[in-house]
Short mmCIF file of C-alpha atoms and ligand atoms in Angstrom, two decimals:
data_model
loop_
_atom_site.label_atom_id
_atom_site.label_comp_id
_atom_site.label_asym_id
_atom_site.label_seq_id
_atom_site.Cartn_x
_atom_site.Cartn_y
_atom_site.Cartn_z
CA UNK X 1 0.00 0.00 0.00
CA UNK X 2 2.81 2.15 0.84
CA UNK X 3 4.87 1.63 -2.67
CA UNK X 4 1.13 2.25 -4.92
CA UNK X 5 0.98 5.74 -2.29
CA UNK X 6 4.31 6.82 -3.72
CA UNK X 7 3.50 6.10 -6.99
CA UNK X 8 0.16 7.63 -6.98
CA UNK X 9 1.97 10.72 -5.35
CA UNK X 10 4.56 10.41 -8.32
CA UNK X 11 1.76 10.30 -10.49
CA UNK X 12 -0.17 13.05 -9.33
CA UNK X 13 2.35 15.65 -8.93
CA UNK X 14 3.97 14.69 -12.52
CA UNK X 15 0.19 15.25 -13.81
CA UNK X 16 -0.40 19.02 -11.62
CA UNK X 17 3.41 19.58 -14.00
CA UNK X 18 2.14 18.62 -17.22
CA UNK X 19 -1.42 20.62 -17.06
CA UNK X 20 0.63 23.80 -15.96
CA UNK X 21 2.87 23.11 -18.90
CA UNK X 22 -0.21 22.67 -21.22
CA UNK X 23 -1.28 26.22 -23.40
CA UNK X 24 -3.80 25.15 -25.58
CA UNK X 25 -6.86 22.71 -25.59
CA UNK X 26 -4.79 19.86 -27.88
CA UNK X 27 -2.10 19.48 -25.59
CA UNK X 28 -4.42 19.80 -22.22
CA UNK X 29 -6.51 16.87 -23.89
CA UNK X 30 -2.73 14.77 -24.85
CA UNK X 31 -2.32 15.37 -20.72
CA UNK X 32 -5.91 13.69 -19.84
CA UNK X 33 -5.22 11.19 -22.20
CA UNK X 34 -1.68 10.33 -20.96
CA UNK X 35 -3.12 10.22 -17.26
CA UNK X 36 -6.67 9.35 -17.16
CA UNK X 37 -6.93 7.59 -20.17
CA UNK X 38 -7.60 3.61 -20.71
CA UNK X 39 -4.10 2.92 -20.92
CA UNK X 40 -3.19 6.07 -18.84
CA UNK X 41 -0.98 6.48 -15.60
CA UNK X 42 -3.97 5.91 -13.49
CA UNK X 43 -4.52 3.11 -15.03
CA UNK X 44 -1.40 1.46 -14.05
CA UNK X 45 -1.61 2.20 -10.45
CA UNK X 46 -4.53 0.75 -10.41
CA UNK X 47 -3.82 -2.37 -11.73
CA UNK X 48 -1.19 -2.71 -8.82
CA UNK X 49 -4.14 -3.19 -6.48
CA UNK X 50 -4.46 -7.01 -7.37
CA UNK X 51 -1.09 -7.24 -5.87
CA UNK X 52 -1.96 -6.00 -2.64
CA UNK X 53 -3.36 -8.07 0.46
CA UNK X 54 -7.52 -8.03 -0.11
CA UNK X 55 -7.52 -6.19 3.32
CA UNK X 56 -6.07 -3.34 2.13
CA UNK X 57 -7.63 -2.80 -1.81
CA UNK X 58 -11.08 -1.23 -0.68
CA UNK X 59 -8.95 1.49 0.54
CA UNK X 60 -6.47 1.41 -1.91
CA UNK X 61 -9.24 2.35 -4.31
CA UNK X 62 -10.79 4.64 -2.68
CA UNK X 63 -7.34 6.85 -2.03
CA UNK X 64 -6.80 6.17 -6.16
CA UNK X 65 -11.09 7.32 -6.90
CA UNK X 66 -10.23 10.50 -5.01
CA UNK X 67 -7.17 11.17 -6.56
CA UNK X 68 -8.57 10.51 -9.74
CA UNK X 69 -11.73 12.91 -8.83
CA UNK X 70 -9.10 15.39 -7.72
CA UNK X 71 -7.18 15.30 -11.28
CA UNK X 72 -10.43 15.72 -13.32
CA UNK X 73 -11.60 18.85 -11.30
CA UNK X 74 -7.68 20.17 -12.10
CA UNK X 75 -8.70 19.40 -15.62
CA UNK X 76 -11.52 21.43 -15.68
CA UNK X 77 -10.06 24.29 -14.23
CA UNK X 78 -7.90 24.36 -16.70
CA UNK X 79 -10.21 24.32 -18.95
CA UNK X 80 -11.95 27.38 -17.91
CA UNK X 81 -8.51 29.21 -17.46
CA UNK X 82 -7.70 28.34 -21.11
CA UNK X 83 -11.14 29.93 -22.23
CA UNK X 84 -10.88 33.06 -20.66
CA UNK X 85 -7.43 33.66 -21.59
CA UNK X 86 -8.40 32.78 -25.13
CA UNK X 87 -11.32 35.46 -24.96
CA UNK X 88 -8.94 37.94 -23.33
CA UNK X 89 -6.61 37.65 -26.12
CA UNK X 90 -9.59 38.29 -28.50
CA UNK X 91 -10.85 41.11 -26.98
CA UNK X 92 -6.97 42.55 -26.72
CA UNK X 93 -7.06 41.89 -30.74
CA UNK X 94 -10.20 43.06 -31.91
CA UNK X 95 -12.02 46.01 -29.39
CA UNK X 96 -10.10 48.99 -28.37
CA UNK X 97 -11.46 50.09 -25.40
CA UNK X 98 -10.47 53.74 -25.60
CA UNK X 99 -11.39 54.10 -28.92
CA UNK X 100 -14.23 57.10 -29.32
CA UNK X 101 -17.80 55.89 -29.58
CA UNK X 102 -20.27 56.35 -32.52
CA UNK X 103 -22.31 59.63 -31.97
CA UNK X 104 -25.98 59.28 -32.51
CA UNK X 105 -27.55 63.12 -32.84
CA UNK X 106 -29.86 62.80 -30.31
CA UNK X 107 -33.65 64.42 -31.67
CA UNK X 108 -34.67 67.50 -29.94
CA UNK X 109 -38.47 69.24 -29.72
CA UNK X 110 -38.66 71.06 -32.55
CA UNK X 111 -38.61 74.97 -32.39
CA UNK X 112 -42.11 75.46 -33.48
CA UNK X 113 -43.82 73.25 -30.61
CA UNK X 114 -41.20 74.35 -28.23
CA UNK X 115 -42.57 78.10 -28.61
CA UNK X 116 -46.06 76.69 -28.90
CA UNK X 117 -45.87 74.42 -25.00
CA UNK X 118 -43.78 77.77 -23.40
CA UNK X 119 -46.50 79.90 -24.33
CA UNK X 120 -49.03 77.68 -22.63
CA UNK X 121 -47.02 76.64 -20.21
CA UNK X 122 -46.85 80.75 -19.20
CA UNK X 123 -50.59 81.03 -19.35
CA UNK X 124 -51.04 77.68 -17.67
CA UNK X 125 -49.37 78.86 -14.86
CA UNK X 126 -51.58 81.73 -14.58
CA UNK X 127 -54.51 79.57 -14.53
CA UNK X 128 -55.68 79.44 -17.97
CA UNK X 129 -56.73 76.63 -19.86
CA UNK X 130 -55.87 74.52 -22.83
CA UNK X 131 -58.01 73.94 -25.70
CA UNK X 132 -57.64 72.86 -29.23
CA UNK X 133 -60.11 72.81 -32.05
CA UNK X 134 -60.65 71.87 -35.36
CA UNK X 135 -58.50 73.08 -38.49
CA UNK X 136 -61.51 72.64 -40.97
CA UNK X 137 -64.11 75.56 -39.59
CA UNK X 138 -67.64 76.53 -41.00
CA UNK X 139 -67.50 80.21 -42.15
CA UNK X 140 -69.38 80.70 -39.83
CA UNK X 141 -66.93 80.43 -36.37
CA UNK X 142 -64.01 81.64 -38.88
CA UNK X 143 -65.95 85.05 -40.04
CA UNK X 144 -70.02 85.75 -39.05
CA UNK X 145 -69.67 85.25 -35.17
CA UNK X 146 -66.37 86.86 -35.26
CA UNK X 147 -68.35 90.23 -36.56
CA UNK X 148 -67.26 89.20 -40.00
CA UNK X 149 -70.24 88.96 -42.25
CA UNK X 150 -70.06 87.76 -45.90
CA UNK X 151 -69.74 90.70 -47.51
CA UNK X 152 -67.56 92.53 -44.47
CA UNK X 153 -64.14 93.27 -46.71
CA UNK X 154 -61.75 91.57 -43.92
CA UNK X 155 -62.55 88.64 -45.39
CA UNK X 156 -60.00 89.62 -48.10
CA UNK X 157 -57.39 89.81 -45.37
CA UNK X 158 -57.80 85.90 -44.34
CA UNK X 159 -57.46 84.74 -48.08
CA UNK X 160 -58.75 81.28 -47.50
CA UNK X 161 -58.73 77.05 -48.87
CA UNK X 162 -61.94 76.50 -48.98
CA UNK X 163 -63.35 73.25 -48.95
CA UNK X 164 -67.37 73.80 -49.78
CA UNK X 165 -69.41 76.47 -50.03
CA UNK X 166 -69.49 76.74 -45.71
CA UNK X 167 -66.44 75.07 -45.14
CA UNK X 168 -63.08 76.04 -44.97
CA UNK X 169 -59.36 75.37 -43.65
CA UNK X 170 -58.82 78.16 -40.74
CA UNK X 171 -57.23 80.96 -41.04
CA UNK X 172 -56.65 81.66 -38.12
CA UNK X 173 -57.37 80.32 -34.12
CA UNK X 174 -60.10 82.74 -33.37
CA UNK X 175 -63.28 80.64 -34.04
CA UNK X 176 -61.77 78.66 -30.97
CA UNK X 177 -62.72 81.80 -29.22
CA UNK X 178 -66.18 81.17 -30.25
CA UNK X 179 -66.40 77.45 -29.67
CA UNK X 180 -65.40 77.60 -25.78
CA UNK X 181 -67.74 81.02 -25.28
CA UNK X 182 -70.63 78.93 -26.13
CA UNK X 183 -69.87 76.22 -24.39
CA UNK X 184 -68.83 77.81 -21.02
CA UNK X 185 -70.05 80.79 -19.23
CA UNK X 186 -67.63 83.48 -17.91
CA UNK X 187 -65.52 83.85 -16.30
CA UNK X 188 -63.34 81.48 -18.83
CA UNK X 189 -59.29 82.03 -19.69
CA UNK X 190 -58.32 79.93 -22.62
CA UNK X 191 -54.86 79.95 -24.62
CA UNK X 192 -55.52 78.28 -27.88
CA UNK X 193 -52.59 76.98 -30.01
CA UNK X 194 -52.86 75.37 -33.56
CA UNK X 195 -52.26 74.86 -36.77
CA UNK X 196 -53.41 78.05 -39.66
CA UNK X 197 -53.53 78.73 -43.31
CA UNK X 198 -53.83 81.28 -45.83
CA UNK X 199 -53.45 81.27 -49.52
CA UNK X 200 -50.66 83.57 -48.97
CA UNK X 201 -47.81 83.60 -51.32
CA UNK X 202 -44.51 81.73 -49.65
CA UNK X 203 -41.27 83.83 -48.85
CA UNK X 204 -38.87 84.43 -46.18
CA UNK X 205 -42.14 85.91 -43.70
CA UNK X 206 -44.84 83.83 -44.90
CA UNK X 207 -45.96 80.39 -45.14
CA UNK X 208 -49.39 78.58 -46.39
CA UNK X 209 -49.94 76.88 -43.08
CA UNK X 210 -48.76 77.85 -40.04
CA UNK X 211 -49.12 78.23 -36.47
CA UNK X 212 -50.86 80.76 -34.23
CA UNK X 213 -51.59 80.95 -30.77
CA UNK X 214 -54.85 82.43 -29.51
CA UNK X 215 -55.57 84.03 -25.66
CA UNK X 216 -58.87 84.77 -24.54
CA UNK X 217 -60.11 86.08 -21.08
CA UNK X 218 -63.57 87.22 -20.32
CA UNK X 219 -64.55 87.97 -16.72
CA UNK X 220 -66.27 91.26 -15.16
CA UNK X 221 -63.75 93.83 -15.02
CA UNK X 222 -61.32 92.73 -17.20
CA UNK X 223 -59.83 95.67 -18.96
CA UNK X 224 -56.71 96.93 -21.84
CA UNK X 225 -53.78 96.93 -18.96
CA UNK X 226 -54.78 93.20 -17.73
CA UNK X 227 -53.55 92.29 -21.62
CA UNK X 228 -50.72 94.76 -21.85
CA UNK X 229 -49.41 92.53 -18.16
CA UNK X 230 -49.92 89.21 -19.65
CA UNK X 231 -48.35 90.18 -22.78
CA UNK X 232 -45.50 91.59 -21.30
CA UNK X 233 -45.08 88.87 -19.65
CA UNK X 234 -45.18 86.20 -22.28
CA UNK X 235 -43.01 87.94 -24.01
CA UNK X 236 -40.31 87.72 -21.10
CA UNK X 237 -40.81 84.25 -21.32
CA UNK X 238 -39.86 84.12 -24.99
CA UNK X 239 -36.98 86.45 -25.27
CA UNK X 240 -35.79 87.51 -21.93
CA UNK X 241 -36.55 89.66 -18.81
CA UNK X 242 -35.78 93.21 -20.71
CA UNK X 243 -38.70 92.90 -23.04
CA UNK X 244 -41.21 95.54 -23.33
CA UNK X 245 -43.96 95.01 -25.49
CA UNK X 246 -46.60 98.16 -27.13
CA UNK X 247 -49.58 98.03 -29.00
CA UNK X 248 -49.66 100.17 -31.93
CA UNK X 249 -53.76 100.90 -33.30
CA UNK X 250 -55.09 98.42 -35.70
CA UNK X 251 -58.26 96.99 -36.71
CA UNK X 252 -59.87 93.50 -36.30
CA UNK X 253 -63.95 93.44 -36.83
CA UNK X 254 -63.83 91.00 -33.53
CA UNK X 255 -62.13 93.53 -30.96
CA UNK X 256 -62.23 96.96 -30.17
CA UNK X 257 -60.47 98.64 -29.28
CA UNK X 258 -57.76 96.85 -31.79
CA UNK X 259 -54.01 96.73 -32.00
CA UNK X 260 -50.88 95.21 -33.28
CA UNK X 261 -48.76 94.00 -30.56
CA UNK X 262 -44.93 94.74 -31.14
CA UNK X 263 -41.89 93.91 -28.43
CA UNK X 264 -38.66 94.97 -28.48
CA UNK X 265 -36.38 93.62 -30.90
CA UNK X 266 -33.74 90.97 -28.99
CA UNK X 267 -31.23 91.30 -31.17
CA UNK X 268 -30.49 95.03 -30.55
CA UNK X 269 -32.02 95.04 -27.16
CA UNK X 270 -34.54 97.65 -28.33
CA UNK X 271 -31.61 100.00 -29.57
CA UNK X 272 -32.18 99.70 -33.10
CA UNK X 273 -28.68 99.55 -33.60
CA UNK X 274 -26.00 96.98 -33.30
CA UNK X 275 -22.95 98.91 -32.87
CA UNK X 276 -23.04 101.58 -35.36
CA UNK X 277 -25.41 99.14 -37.44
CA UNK X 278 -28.64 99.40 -37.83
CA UNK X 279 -30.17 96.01 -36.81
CA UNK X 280 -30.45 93.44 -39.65
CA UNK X 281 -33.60 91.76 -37.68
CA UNK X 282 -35.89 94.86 -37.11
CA UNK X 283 -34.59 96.60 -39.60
CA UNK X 284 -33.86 99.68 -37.12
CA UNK X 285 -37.19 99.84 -35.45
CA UNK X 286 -36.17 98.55 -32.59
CA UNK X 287 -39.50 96.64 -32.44
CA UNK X 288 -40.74 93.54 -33.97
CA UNK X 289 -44.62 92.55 -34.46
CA UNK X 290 -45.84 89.72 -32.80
CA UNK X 291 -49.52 89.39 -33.69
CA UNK X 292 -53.10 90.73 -33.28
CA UNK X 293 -54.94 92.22 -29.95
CA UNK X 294 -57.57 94.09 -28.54
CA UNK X 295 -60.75 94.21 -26.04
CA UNK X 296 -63.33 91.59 -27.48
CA UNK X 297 -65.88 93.25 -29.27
CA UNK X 298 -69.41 93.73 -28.00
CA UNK X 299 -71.02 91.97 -30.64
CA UNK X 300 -68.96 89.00 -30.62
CA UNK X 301 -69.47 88.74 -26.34
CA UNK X 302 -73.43 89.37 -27.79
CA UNK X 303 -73.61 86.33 -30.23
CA UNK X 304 -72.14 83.66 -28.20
CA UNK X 305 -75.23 84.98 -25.28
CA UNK X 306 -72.66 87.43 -22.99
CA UNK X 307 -73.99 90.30 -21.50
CA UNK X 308 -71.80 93.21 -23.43
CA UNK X 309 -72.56 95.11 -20.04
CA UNK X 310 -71.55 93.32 -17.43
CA UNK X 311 -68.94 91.34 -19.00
CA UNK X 312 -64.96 92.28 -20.99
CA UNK X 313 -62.78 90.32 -21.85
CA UNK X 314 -59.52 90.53 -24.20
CA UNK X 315 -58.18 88.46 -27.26
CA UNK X 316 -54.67 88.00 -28.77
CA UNK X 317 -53.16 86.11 -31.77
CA UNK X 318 -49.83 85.65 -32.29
CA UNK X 319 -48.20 83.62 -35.06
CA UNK X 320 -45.76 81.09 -33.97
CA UNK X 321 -43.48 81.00 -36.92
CA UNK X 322 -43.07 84.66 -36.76
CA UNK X 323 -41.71 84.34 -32.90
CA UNK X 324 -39.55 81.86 -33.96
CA UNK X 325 -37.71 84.06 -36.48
CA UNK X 326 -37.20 86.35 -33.74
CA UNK X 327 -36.13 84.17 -30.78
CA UNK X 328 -33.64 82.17 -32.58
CA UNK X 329 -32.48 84.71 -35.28
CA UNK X 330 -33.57 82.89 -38.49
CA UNK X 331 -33.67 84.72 -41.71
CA UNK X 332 -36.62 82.68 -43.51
CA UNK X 333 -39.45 81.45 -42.05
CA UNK X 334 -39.57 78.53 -44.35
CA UNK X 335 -36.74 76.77 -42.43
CA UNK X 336 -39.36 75.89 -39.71
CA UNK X 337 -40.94 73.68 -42.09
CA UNK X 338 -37.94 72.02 -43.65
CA UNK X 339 -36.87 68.76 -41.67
CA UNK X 340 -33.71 69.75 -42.13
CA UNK X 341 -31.34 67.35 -38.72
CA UNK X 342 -28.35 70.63 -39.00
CA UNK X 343 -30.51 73.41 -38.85
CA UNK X 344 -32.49 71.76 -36.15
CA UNK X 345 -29.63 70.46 -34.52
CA UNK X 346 -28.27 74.20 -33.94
CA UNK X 347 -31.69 75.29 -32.24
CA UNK X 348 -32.10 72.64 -29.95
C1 LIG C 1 -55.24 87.33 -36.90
O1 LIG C 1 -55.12 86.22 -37.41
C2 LIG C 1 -56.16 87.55 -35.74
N1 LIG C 1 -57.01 86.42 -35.57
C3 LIG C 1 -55.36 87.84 -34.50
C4 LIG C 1 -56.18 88.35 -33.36
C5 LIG C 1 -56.63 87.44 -32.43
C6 LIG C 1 -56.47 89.69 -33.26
C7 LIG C 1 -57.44 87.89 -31.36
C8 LIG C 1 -57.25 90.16 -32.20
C9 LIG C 1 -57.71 89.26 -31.27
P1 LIG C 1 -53.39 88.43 -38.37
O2 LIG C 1 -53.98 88.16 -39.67
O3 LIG C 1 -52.65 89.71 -38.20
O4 LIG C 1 -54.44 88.36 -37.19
O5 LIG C 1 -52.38 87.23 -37.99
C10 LIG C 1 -51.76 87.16 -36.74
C11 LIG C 1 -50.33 86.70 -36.90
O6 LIG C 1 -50.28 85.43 -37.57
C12 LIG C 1 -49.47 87.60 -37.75
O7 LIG C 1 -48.99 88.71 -37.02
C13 LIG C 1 -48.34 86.69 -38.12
O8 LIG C 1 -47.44 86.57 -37.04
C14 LIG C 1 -49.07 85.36 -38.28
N2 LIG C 1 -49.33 85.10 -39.70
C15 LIG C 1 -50.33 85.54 -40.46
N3 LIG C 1 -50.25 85.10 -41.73
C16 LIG C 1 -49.14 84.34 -41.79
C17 LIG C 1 -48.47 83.58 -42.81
N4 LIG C 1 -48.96 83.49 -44.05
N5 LIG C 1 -47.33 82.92 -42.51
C18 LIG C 1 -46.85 82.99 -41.24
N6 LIG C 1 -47.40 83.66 -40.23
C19 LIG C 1 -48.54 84.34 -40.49
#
């Protein structure tokens, strides 16, 4: 028993040798083979039992079964350090770690709807309301209960698609101011934003369809200065805490009185000049026009079933596209519509 120890010990330690010495799968499996193989090492210790008293073989093979178990877990480490350095060496070859990633342009909101959800977000947070209507209209939210009859010549000013006779694509978010009189009694504060069209001729300030968004407030007591304060204040929003807005006279059949609703220009900070330039974006106004105002008129609070007398309110319009040109210092409006990734890329 004590000559097959030694030799198992020989054996052992001569295998733990060779599997060190073995780099690559082949010459791991020539070890296995040499060792644990049919006509292996093991094999030959084993056969030594049948020379030992019967006494002492159960243990004999035992002490050989663990050795044996013992080798084949070596083995399969060996295995698995073989594998790894093999994936190592792979990875070494063919990834480079430091090397710069792929950029993918993330997308961005475009410029249009970014103006569009600041604006209500503003009047939102002074407790007005949502709402969104229709872009096909009857004439008759579009023009008659906006004080525009038929035959009223600002009709020609909202050149329109018409679809039938009574139908038409809007030109403009004021029937919305219509709609949501007649459906809810005062006091009501709505901001309307949406999509627009005219048969207007495209260049650099005007497109066929575009956006606009619409304020409304009617309440007792509501009067010219409560505009000129929201106004003001949108317009901070937009462009920055130094704007000042003004509202120059105008006409629109639906308010009165009317205005156009200028702030001052960004780009000059309401100089006119940039140094001893005169502004390329107002053109050396130092104000740029925003959109349509005024105190809604009497009949308009009379058709959708307001008492004229007891009742003001105010209305605004101002076209999105426009404030875009403005806030981000674009030349042609008709960018906004392209989908164009570096243009976009450089406003986001
Ligand atoms: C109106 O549309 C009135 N509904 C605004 C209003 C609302 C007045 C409530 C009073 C009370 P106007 O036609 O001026 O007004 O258009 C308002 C704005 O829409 C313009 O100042 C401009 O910024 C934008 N706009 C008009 N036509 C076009 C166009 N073809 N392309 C791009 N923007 C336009």
């Amino acid at each position: 028993m004590t000559e097959l120890a030694s030799k198992l010990d020989d054996v052992t330690q001569r295998f733990a040798a060779a599997v060190d010495r073995a780099n690559d799968e082949q010459a791991l499996e020539s070890v296995r083979v040499a060792y644990l193989g049919r006509n292996g090492e093991v094999t030959a210790v084993r056969r030594a039992i049948g020379a030992l008293p019967p006494g002492e073989r159960p243990e004999a093979g035992r002490v050989i079964n663990d050795a044996v178990a013992a080798m084949e877990r070596r083995l399969q480490a060996a295995h698995g350090e073989l594998e790894s350095r093999a994936f190592d060496a792979e990875l070494a070859a063919s990834i480079d770690v430091t090397f710069p990633s792929i950029r993918r342009p993330a997308g961005s909101i475009h410029p249009v709807r970014r103006i569009i959800e600041e604006s209500c977000a503003y009047f939102v947070r002074h407790g007005f309301a949502v709402v969104v209507g229709p872009e096909a209209e009857p004439d008759y939210y579009t023009f008659d209960a906006l004080n525009i009859p038929s035959d009223h010549p600002a009709r020609e000013g909202f050149d329109s698609f018409w679809i039938s006779d009574t139908l038409l694509l809007r030109p403009h978010t004021s029937p919305m101011q219509i709609r949501t009189m007649q459906q809810h009694r005062p006091p009501i504060a709505i901001v309307a934003p949406g999509k627009c069209f005219r048969r207007d001729a495209v260049d650099a300030r005007h497109l066929f369809q575009f956006h606009q968004v619409e304020g409304l407030l009617v309440a007792e007591g509501i009067n010219f200065g409560h505009l000129k304060g929201m106004l003001t204040g949108l317009c901070r929003e937009l462009f920055g805490a130094q704007q000042n807005v003004r509202f120059r006279p105008s006409y629109f059949p639906f308010t009165e009185p009317s205005a156009e609703v200028d702030t001052t220009c960004p780009k000059c900070k309401g100089t006119g000049l940039l140094g001893s330039q005169s502004c390329n974006m107002c053109g050396g106004s130092a104000w740029i026009e925003l959109g349509g105002a005024g105190m809604v008129h009497p009949s308009v609070l009379t058709e959708v079933g307001y008492d004229p007398d007891r009742y003001s309110g105010w209305a605004f319009g101002f076209g999105v596209e426009r404030l875009g040109l403005t806030r981000y210092e674009v030349d042609d409006i008709r960018r906004f519509t392209k989908s164009d990734p570096n243009f976009l890329a450089q406003l986001s």
